[in-house]
Every structure is written in structure tokens, then in C-alpha cells.
mmCIF file with all atom_site columns, C-alpha atoms and ligand atoms in Angstrom:
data_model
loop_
_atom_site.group_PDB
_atom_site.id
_atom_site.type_symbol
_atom_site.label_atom_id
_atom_site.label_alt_id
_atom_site.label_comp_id
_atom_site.label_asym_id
_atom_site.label_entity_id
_atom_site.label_seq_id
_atom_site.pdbx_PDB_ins_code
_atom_site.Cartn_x
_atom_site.Cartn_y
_atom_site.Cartn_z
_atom_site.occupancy
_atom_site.B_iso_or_equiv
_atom_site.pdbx_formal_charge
_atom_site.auth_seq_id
_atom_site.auth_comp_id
_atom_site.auth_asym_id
_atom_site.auth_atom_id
_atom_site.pdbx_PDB_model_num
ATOM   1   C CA  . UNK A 1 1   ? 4.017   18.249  -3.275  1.00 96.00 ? 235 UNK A CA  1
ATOM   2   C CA  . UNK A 1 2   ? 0.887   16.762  -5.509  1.00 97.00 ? 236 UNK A CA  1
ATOM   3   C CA  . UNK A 1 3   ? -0.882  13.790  -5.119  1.00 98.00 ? 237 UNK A CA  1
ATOM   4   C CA  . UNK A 1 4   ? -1.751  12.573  -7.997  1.00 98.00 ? 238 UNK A CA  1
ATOM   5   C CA  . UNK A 1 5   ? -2.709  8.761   -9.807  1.00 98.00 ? 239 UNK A CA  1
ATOM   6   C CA  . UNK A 1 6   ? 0.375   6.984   -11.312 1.00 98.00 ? 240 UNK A CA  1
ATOM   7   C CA  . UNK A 1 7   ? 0.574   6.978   -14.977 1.00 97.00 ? 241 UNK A CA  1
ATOM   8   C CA  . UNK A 1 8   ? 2.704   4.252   -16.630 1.00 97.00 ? 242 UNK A CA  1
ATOM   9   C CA  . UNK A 1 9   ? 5.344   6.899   -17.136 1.00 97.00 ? 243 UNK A CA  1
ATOM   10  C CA  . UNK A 1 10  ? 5.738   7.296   -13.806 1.00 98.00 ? 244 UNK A CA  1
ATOM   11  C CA  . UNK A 1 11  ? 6.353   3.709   -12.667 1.00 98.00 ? 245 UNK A CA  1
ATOM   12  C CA  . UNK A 1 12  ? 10.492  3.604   -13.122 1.00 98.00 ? 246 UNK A CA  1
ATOM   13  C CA  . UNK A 1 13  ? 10.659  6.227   -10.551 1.00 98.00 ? 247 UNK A CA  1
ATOM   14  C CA  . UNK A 1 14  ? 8.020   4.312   -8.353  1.00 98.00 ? 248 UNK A CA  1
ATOM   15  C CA  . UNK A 1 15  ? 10.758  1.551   -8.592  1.00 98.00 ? 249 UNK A CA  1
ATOM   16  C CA  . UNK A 1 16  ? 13.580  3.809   -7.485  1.00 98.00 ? 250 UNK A CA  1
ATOM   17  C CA  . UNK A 1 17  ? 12.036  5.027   -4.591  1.00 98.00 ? 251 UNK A CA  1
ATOM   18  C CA  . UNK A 1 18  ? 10.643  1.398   -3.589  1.00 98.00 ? 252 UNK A CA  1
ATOM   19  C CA  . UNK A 1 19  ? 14.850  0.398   -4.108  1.00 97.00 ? 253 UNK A CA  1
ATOM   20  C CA  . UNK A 1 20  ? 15.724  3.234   -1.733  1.00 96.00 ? 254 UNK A CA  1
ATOM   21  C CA  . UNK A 1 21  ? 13.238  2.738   0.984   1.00 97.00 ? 255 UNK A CA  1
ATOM   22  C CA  . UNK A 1 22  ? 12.389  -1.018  1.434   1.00 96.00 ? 256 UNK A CA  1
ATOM   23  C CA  . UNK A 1 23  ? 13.850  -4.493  1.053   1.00 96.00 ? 257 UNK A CA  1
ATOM   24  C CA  . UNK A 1 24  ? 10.710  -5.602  -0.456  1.00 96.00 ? 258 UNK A CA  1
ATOM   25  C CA  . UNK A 1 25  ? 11.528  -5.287  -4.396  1.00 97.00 ? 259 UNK A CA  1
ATOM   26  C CA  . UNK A 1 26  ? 9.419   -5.887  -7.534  1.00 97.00 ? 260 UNK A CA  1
ATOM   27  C CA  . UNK A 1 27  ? 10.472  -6.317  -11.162 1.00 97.00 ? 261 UNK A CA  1
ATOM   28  C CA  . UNK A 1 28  ? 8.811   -4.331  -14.083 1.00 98.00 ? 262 UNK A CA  1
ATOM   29  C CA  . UNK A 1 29  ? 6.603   -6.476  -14.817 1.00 97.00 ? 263 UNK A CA  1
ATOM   30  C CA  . UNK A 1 30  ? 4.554   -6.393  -11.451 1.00 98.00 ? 264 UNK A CA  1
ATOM   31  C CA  . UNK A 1 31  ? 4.906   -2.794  -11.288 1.00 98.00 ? 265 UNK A CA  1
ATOM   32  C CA  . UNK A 1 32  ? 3.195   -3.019  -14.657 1.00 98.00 ? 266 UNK A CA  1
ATOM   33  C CA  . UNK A 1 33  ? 1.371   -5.268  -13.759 1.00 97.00 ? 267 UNK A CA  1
ATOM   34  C CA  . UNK A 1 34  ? -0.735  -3.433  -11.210 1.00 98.00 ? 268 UNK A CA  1
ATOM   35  C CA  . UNK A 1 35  ? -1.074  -0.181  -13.303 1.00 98.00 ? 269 UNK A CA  1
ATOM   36  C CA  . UNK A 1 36  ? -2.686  -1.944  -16.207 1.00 97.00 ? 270 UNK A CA  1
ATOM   37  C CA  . UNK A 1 37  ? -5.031  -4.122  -13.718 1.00 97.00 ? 271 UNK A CA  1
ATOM   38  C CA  . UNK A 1 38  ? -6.050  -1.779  -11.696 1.00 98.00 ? 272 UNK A CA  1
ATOM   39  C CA  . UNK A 1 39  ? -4.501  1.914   -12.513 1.00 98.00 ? 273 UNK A CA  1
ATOM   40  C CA  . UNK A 1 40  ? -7.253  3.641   -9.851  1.00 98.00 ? 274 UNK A CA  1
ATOM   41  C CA  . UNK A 1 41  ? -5.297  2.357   -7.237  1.00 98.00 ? 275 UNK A CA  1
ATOM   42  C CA  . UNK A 1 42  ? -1.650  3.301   -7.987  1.00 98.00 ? 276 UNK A CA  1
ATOM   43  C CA  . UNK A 1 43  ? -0.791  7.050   -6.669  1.00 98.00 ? 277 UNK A CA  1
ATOM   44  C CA  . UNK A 1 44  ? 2.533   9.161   -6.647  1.00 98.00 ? 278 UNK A CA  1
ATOM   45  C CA  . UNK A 1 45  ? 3.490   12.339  -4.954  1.00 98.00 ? 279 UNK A CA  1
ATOM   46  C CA  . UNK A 1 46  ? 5.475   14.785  -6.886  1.00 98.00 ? 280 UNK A CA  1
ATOM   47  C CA  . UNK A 1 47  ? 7.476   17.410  -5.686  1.00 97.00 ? 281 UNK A CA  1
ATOM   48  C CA  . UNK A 1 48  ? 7.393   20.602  -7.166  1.00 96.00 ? 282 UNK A CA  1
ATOM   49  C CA  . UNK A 1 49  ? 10.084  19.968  -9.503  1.00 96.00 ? 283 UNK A CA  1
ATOM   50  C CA  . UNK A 1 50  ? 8.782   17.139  -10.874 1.00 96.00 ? 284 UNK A CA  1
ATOM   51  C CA  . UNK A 1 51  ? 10.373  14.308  -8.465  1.00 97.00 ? 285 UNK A CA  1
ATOM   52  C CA  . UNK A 1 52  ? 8.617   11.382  -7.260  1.00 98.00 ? 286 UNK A CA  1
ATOM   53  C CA  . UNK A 1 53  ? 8.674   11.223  -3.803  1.00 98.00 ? 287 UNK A CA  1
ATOM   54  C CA  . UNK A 1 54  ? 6.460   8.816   -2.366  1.00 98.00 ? 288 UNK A CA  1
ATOM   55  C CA  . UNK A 1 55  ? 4.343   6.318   -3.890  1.00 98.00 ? 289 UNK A CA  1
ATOM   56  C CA  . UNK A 1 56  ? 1.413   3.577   -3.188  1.00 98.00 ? 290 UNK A CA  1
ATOM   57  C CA  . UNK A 1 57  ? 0.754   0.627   -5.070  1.00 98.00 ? 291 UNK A CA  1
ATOM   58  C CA  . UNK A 1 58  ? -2.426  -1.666  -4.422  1.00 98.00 ? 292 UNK A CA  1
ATOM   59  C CA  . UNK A 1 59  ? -4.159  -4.507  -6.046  1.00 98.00 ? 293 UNK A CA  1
ATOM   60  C CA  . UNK A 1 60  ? -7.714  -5.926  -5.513  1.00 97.00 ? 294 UNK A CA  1
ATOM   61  C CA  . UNK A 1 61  ? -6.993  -9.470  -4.700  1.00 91.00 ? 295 UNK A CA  1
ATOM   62  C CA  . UNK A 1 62  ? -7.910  -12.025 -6.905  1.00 66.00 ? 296 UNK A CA  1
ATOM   63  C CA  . UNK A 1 63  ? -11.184 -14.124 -6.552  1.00 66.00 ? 297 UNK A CA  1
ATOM   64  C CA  . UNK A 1 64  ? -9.969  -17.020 -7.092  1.00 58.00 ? 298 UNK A CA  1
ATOM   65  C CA  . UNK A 1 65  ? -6.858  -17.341 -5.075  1.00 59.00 ? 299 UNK A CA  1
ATOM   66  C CA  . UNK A 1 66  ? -9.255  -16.669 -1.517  1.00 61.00 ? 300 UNK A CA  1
ATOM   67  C CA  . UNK A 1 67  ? -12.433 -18.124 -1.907  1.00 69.00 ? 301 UNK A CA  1
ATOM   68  C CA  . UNK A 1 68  ? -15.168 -16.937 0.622   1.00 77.00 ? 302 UNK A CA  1
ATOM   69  C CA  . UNK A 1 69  ? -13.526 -13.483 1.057   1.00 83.00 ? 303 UNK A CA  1
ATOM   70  C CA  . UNK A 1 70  ? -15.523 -11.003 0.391   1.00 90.00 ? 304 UNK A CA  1
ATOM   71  C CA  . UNK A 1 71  ? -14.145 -8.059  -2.466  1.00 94.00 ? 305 UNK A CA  1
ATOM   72  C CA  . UNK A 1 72  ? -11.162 -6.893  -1.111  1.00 96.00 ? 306 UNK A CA  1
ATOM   73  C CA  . UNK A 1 73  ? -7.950  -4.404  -2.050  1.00 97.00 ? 307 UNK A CA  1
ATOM   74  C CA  . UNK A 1 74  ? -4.595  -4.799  -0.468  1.00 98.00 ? 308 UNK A CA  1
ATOM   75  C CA  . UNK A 1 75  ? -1.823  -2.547  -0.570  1.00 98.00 ? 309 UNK A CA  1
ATOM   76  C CA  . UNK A 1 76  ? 1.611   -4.079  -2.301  1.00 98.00 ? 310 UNK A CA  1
ATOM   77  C CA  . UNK A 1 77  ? 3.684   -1.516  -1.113  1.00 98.00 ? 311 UNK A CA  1
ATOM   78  C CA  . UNK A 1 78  ? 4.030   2.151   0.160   1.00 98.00 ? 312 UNK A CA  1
ATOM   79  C CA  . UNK A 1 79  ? 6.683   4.459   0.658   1.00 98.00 ? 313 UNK A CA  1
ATOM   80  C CA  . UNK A 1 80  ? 7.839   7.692   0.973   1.00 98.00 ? 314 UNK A CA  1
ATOM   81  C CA  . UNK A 1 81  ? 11.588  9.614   0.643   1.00 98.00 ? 315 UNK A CA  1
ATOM   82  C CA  . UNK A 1 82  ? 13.399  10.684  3.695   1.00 97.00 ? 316 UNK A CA  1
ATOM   83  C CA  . UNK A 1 83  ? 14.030  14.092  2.731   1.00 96.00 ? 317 UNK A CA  1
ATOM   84  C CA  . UNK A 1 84  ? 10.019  14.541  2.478   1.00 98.00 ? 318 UNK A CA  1
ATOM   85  C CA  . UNK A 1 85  ? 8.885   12.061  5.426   1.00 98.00 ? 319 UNK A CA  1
ATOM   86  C CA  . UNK A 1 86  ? 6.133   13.182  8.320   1.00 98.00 ? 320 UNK A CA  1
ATOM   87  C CA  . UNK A 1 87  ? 4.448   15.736  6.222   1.00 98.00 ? 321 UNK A CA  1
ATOM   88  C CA  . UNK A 1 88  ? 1.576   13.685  6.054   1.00 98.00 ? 322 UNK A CA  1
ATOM   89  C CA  . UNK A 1 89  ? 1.950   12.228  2.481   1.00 98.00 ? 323 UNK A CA  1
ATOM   90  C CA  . UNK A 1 90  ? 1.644   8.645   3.251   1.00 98.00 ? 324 UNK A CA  1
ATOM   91  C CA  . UNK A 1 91  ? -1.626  9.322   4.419   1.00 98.00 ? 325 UNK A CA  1
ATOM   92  C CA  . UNK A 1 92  ? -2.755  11.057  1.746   1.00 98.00 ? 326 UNK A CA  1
ATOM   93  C CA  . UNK A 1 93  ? -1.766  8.221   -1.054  1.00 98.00 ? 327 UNK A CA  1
ATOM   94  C CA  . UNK A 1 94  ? -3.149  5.806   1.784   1.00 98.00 ? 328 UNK A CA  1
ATOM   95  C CA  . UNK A 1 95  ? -6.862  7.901   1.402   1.00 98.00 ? 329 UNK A CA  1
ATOM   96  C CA  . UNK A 1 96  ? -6.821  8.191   -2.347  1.00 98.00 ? 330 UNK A CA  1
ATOM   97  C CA  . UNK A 1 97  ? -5.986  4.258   -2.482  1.00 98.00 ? 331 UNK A CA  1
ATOM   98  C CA  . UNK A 1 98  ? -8.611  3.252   -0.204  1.00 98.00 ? 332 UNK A CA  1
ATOM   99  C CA  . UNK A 1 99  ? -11.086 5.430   -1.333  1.00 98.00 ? 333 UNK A CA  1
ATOM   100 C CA  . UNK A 1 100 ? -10.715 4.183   -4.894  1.00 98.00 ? 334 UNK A CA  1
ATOM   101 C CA  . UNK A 1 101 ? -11.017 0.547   -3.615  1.00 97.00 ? 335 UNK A CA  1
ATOM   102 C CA  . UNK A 1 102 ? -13.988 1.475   -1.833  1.00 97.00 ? 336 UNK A CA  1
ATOM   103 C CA  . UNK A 1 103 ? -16.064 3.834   -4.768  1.00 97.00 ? 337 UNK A CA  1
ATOM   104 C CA  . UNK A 1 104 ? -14.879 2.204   -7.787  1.00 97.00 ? 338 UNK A CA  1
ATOM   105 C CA  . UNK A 1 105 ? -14.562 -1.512  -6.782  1.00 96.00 ? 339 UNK A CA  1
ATOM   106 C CA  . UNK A 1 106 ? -16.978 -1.814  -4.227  1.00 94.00 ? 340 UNK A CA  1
ATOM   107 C CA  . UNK A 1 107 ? -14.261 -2.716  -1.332  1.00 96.00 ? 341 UNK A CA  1
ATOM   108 C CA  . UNK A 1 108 ? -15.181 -3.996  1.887   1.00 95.00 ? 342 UNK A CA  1
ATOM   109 C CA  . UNK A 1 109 ? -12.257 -4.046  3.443   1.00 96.00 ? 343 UNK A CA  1
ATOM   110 C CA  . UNK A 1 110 ? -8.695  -2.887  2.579   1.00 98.00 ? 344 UNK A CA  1
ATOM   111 C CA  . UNK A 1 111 ? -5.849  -5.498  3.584   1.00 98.00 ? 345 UNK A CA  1
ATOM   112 C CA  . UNK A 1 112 ? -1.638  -5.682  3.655   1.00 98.00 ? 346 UNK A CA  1
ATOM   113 C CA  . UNK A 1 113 ? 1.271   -6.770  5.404   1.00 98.00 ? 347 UNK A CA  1
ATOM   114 C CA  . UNK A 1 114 ? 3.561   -4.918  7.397   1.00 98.00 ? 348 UNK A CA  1
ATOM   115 C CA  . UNK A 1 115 ? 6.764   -5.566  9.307   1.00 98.00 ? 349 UNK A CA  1
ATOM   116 C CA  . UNK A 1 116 ? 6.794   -6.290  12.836  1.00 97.00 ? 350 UNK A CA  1
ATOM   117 C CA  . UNK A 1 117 ? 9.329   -4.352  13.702  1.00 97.00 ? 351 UNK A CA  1
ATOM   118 C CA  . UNK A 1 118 ? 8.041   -1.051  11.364  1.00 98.00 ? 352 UNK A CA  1
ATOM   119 C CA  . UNK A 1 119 ? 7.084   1.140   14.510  1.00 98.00 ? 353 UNK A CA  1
ATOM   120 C CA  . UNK A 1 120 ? 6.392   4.299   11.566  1.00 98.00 ? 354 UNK A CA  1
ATOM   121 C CA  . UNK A 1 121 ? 4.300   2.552   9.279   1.00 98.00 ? 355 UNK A CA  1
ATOM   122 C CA  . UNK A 1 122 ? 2.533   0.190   11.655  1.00 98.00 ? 356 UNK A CA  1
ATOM   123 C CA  . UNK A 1 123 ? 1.624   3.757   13.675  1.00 98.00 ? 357 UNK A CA  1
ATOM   124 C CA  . UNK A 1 124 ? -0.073  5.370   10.542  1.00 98.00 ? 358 UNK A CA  1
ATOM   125 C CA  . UNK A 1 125 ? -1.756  2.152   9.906   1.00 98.00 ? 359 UNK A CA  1
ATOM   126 C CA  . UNK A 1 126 ? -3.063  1.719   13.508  1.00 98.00 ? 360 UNK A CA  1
ATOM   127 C CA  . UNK A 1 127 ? -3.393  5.157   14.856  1.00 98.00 ? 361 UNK A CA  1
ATOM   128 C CA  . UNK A 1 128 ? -4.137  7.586   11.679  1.00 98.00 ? 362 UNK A CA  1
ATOM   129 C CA  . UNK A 1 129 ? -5.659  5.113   8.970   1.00 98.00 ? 363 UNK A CA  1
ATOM   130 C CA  . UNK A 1 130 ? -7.764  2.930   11.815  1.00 98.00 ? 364 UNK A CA  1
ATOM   131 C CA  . UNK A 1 131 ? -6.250  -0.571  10.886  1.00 98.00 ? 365 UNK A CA  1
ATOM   132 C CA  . UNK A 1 132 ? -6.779  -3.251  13.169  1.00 98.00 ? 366 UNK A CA  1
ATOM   133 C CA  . UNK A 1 133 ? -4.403  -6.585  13.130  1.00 98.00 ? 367 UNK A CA  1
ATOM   134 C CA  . UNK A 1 134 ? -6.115  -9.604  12.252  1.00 97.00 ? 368 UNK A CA  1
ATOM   135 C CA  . UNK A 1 135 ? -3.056  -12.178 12.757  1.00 97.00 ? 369 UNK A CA  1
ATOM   136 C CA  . UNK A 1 136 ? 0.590   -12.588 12.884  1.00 98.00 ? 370 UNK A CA  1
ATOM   137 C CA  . UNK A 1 137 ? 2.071   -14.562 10.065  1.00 97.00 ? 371 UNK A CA  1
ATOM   138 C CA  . UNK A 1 138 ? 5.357   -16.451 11.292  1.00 97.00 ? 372 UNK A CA  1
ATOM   139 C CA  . UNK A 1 139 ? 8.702   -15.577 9.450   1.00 97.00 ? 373 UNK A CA  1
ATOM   140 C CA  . UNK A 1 140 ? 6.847   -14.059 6.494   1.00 97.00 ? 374 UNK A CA  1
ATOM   141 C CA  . UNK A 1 141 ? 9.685   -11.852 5.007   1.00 96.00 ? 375 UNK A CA  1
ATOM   142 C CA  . UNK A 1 142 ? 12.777  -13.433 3.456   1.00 95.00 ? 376 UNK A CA  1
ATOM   143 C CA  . UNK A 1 143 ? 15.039  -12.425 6.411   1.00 96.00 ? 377 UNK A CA  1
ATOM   144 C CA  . UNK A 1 144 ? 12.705  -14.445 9.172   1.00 96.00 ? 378 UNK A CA  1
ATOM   145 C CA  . UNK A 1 145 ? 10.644  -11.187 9.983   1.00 97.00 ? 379 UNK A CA  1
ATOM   146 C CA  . UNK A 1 146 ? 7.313   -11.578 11.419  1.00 98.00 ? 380 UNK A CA  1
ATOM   147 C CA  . UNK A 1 147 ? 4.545   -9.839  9.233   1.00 98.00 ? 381 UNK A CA  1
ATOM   148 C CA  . UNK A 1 148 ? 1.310   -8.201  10.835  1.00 98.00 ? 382 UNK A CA  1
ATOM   149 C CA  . UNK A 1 149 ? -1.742  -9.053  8.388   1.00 98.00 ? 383 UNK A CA  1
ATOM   150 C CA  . UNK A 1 150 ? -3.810  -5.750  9.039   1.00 98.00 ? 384 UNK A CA  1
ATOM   151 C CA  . UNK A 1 151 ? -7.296  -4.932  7.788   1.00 98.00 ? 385 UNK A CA  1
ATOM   152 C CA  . UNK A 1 152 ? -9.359  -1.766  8.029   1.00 98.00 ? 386 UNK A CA  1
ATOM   153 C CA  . UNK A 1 153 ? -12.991 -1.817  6.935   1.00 97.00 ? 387 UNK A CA  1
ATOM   154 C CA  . UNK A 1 154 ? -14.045 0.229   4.314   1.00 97.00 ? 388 UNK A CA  1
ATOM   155 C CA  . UNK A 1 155 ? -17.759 0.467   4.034   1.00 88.00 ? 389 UNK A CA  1
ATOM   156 C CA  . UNK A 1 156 ? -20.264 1.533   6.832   1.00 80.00 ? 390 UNK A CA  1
ATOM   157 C CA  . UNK A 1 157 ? -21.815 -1.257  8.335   1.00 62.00 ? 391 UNK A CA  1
ATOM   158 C CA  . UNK A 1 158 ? -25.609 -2.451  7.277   1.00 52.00 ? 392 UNK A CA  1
HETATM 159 N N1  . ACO S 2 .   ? 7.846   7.264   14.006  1.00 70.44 ? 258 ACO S N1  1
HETATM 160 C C1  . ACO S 2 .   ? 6.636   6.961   14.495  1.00 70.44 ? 258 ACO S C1  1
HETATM 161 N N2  . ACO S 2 .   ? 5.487   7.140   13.795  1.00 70.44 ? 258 ACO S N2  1
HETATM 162 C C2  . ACO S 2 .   ? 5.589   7.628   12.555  1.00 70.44 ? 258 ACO S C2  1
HETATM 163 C C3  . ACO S 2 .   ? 6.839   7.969   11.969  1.00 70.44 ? 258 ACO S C3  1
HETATM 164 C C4  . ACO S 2 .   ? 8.003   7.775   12.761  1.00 70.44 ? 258 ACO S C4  1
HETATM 165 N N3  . ACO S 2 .   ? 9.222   8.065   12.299  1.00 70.44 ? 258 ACO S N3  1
HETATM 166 N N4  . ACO S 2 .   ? 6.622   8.407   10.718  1.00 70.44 ? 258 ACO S N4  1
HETATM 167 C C5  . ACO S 2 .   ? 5.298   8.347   10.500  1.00 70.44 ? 258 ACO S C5  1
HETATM 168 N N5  . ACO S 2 .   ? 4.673   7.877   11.606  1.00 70.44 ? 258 ACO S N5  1
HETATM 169 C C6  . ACO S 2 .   ? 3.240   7.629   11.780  1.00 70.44 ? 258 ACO S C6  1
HETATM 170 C C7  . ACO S 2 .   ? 2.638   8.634   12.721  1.00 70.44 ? 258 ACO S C7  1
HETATM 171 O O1  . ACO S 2 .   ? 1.523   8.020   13.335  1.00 70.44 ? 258 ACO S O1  1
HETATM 172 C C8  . ACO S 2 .   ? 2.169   9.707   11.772  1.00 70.44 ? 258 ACO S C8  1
HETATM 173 O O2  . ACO S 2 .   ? 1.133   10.482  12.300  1.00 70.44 ? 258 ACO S O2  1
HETATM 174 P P1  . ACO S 2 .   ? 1.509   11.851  13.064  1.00 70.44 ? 258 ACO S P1  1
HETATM 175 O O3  . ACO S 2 .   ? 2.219   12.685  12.054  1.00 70.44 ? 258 ACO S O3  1
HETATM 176 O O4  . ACO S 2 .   ? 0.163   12.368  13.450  1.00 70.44 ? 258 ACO S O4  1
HETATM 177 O O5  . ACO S 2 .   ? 2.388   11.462  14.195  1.00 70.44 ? 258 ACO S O5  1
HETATM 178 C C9  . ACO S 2 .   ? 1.635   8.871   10.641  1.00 70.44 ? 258 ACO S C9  1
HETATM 179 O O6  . ACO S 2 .   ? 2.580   7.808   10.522  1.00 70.44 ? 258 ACO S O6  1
HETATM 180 C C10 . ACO S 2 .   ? 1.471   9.584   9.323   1.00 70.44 ? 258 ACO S C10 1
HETATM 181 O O7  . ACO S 2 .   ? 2.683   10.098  8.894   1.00 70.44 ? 258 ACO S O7  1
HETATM 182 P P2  . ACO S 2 .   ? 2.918   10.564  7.400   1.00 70.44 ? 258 ACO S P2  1
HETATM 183 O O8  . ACO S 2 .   ? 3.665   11.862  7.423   1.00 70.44 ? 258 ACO S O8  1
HETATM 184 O O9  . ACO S 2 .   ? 1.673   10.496  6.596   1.00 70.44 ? 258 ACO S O9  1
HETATM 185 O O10 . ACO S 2 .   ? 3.901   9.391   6.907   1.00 70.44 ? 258 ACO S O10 1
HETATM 186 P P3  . ACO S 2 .   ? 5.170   9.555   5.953   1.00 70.44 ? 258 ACO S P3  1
HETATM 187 O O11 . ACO S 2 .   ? 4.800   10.301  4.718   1.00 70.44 ? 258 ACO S O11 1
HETATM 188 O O12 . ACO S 2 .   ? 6.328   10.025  6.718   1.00 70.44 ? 258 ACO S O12 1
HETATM 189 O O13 . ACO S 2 .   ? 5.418   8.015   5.511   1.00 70.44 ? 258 ACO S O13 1
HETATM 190 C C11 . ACO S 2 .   ? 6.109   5.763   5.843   1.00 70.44 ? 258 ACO S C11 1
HETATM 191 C C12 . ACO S 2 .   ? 5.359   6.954   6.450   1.00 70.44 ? 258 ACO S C12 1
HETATM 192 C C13 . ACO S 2 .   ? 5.504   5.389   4.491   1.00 70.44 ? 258 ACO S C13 1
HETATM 193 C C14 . ACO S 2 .   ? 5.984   4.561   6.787   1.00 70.44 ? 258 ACO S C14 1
HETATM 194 C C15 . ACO S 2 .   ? 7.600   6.180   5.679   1.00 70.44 ? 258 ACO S C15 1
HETATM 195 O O14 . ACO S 2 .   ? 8.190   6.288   6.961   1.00 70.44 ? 258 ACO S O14 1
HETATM 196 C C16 . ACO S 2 .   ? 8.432   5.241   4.828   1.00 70.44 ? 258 ACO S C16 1
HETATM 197 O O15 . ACO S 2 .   ? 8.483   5.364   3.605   1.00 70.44 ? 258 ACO S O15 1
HETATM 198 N N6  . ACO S 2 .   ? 9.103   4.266   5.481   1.00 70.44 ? 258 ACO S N6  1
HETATM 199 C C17 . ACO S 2 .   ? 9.955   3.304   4.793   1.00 70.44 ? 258 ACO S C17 1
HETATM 200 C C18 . ACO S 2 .   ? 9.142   2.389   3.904   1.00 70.44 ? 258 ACO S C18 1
HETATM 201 C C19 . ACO S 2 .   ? 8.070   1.626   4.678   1.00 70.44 ? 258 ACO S C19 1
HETATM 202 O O16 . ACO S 2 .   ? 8.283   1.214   5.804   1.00 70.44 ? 258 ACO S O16 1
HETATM 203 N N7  . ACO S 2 .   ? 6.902   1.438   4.037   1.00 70.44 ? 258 ACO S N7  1
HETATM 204 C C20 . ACO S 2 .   ? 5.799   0.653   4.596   1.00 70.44 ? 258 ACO S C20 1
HETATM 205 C C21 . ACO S 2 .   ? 6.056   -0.797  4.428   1.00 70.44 ? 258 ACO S C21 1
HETATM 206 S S1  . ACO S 2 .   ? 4.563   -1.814  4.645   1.00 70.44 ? 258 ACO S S1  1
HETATM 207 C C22 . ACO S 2 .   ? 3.779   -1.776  3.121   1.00 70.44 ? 258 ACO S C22 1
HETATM 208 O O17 . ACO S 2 .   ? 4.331   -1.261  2.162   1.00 70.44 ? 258 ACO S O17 1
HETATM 209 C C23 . ACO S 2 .   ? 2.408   -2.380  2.963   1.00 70.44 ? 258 ACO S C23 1
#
């Protein structure tokens, strides 16, 4: 399996695997979206014959829409297939994600939201990638879910 950064080509089978692993789904257009915003920050693993396997998609969020943050990137979504789960490839596009936040857009910090209940992914966010949570938003998925708004810092401190 290769990491690698997302091309546009690649962002149909980003979709499918985002349909077969989550309940959080995206049309085209914000798949697009992303990749022509900020392309740096959208990586795929592909298997050896050619499948794509895991993906991450991030953003840098918007100026104007959280005034007083300080530059930040935030992970839309990450996921990997079954067949090819805990071989460490969720980290990987994790790293290559938050690195490019942090070298290329001058990231302080790297935010998203994850499930309560997501015992895998909040464990590679807590105990691998060094998130920390910084609140608990109430009923934030469609199905009445509690979300866990996690940040991990990106740059040393001055
Ligand atoms: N149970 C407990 N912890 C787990 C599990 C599991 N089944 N799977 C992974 N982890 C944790 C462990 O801490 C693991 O470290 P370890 O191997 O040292 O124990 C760490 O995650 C890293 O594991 P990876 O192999 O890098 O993770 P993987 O490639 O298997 O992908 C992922 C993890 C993305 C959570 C995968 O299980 C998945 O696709 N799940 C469904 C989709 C999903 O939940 N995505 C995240 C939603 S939140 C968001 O998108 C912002």
C-alpha cells in the first residue's frame, strides 16, 4: 500500500470508500471542493493493484466563519477499508495531512469531530496522533450522537 496526495481522479473512489465506511456522506461537489481549495491536504492509500483503500480529506477553516481563531486545518473525514484496517494507514494519511497543514499553511493547530461512541478512531486520535478533547458538542450528528471536538497542536511552542 502507497500513500500518496489525492489527485482529482482519484476522488470517486474517495467517495466509495467514505459510502462504505461512514454515515457521514458528501456530494461531488465538496469532495471537489476540498481538492481544488486545498489539494496538499487530501491523501489516498492505494493498494498494490491500484485500489483505493483509505483516504483523508481536510480543509483549513475559513477566516471568516471563526473570528479570533488562530490559522487552523480540520479534518472532514477519514477512513480506511476493512479488509486493510490496523496496519497503520490511518496514521500515516493522518501525518501527511497534518504535516501539510503545518509546513505549507502555517497551522497551529489541527481540529475535527469525532463520534462519541468511535472507540477506534477516537484511540488513534488520543493515544497515537496526541489529540486532546476540547468540548463535547450535544447531539451533533443527524442520528442524536454526541461529537468530541478534538484539537492537537501543531507547532512547537514559543
Ligand atoms: N479498536 C481500538 N483501537 C483501534 C482500532 C480498533 N478496532 N483500530 C485502530 N485503533 C487505534 C489504535 O490506537 C491504533 O494504534 P495501535 O495499532 O498501536 O493499537 C491506532 O488506531 C492506529 O491504527 P491504524 O492502523 O493507523 O488505523 P486504521 O488504518 O485501522 O484506521 C480508522 C482507523 C480510520 C478509525 C478505521 O477504523 C475506519 O476507517 N473506521 C471507520 C470510519 C471512521 O470511523 N472514521 C473516522 C471518523 S471521524 C473523522 O472522519 C474526522
Amino acid at each position: 500500500v502507497c500513500i500518496r496526495q489525492a489527485t482529482v481522479d482519484d476522488l470517486f473512489a474517495m467517495q466509495a470508500c467514505n459510502l462504505h465506511n461512514l454515515p457521514e456522506n458528501y456530494q461531488m461537489k465538496y469532495y471537489l471542493y476540498h481538492a481544488m481549495s486545498w489539494p496538499e491536504l487530501l491523501y489516498v492509500a492505494e493498494s498494490d493493484d491500484g485500489k483505493i483503500v483509505g483516504y483523508v480529506m481536510a480543509k483549513m477553516e475559513d477566516e471568516d466563519t471563526e473570528k479570533d481563531e488562530p490559522i487552523h486545518g480540520h479534518i472532514t473525514s477519514i477512513s480506511v477499508l476493512r479488509s486493510h484496517r490496523k496496519l497503520g494507514i490511518a496514521t500515516k494519511l493522518m501525518r501527511a495531512s497534518q504535516f501539510a497543514m503545518k509546513t505549507i499553511y502555517d497551522a497551529e493547530y489541527c481540529s475535527l469531530h469525532v463520534r462519541r461512541g468511535n472507540r477506534a478512531a477516537i484511540s488513534l486520535y488520543k493515544d497515537v496522533l496526541g489529540f486532546q478533547v476540547m468540548k463535547i458538542d450535544d447531539k451533533y450528528y443527524a442520528d442524536g450522537e454526541d461529537a468530541l471536538d478534538m484539537r492537537v497542536y501543531l507547532q512547537e511552542k514559543k
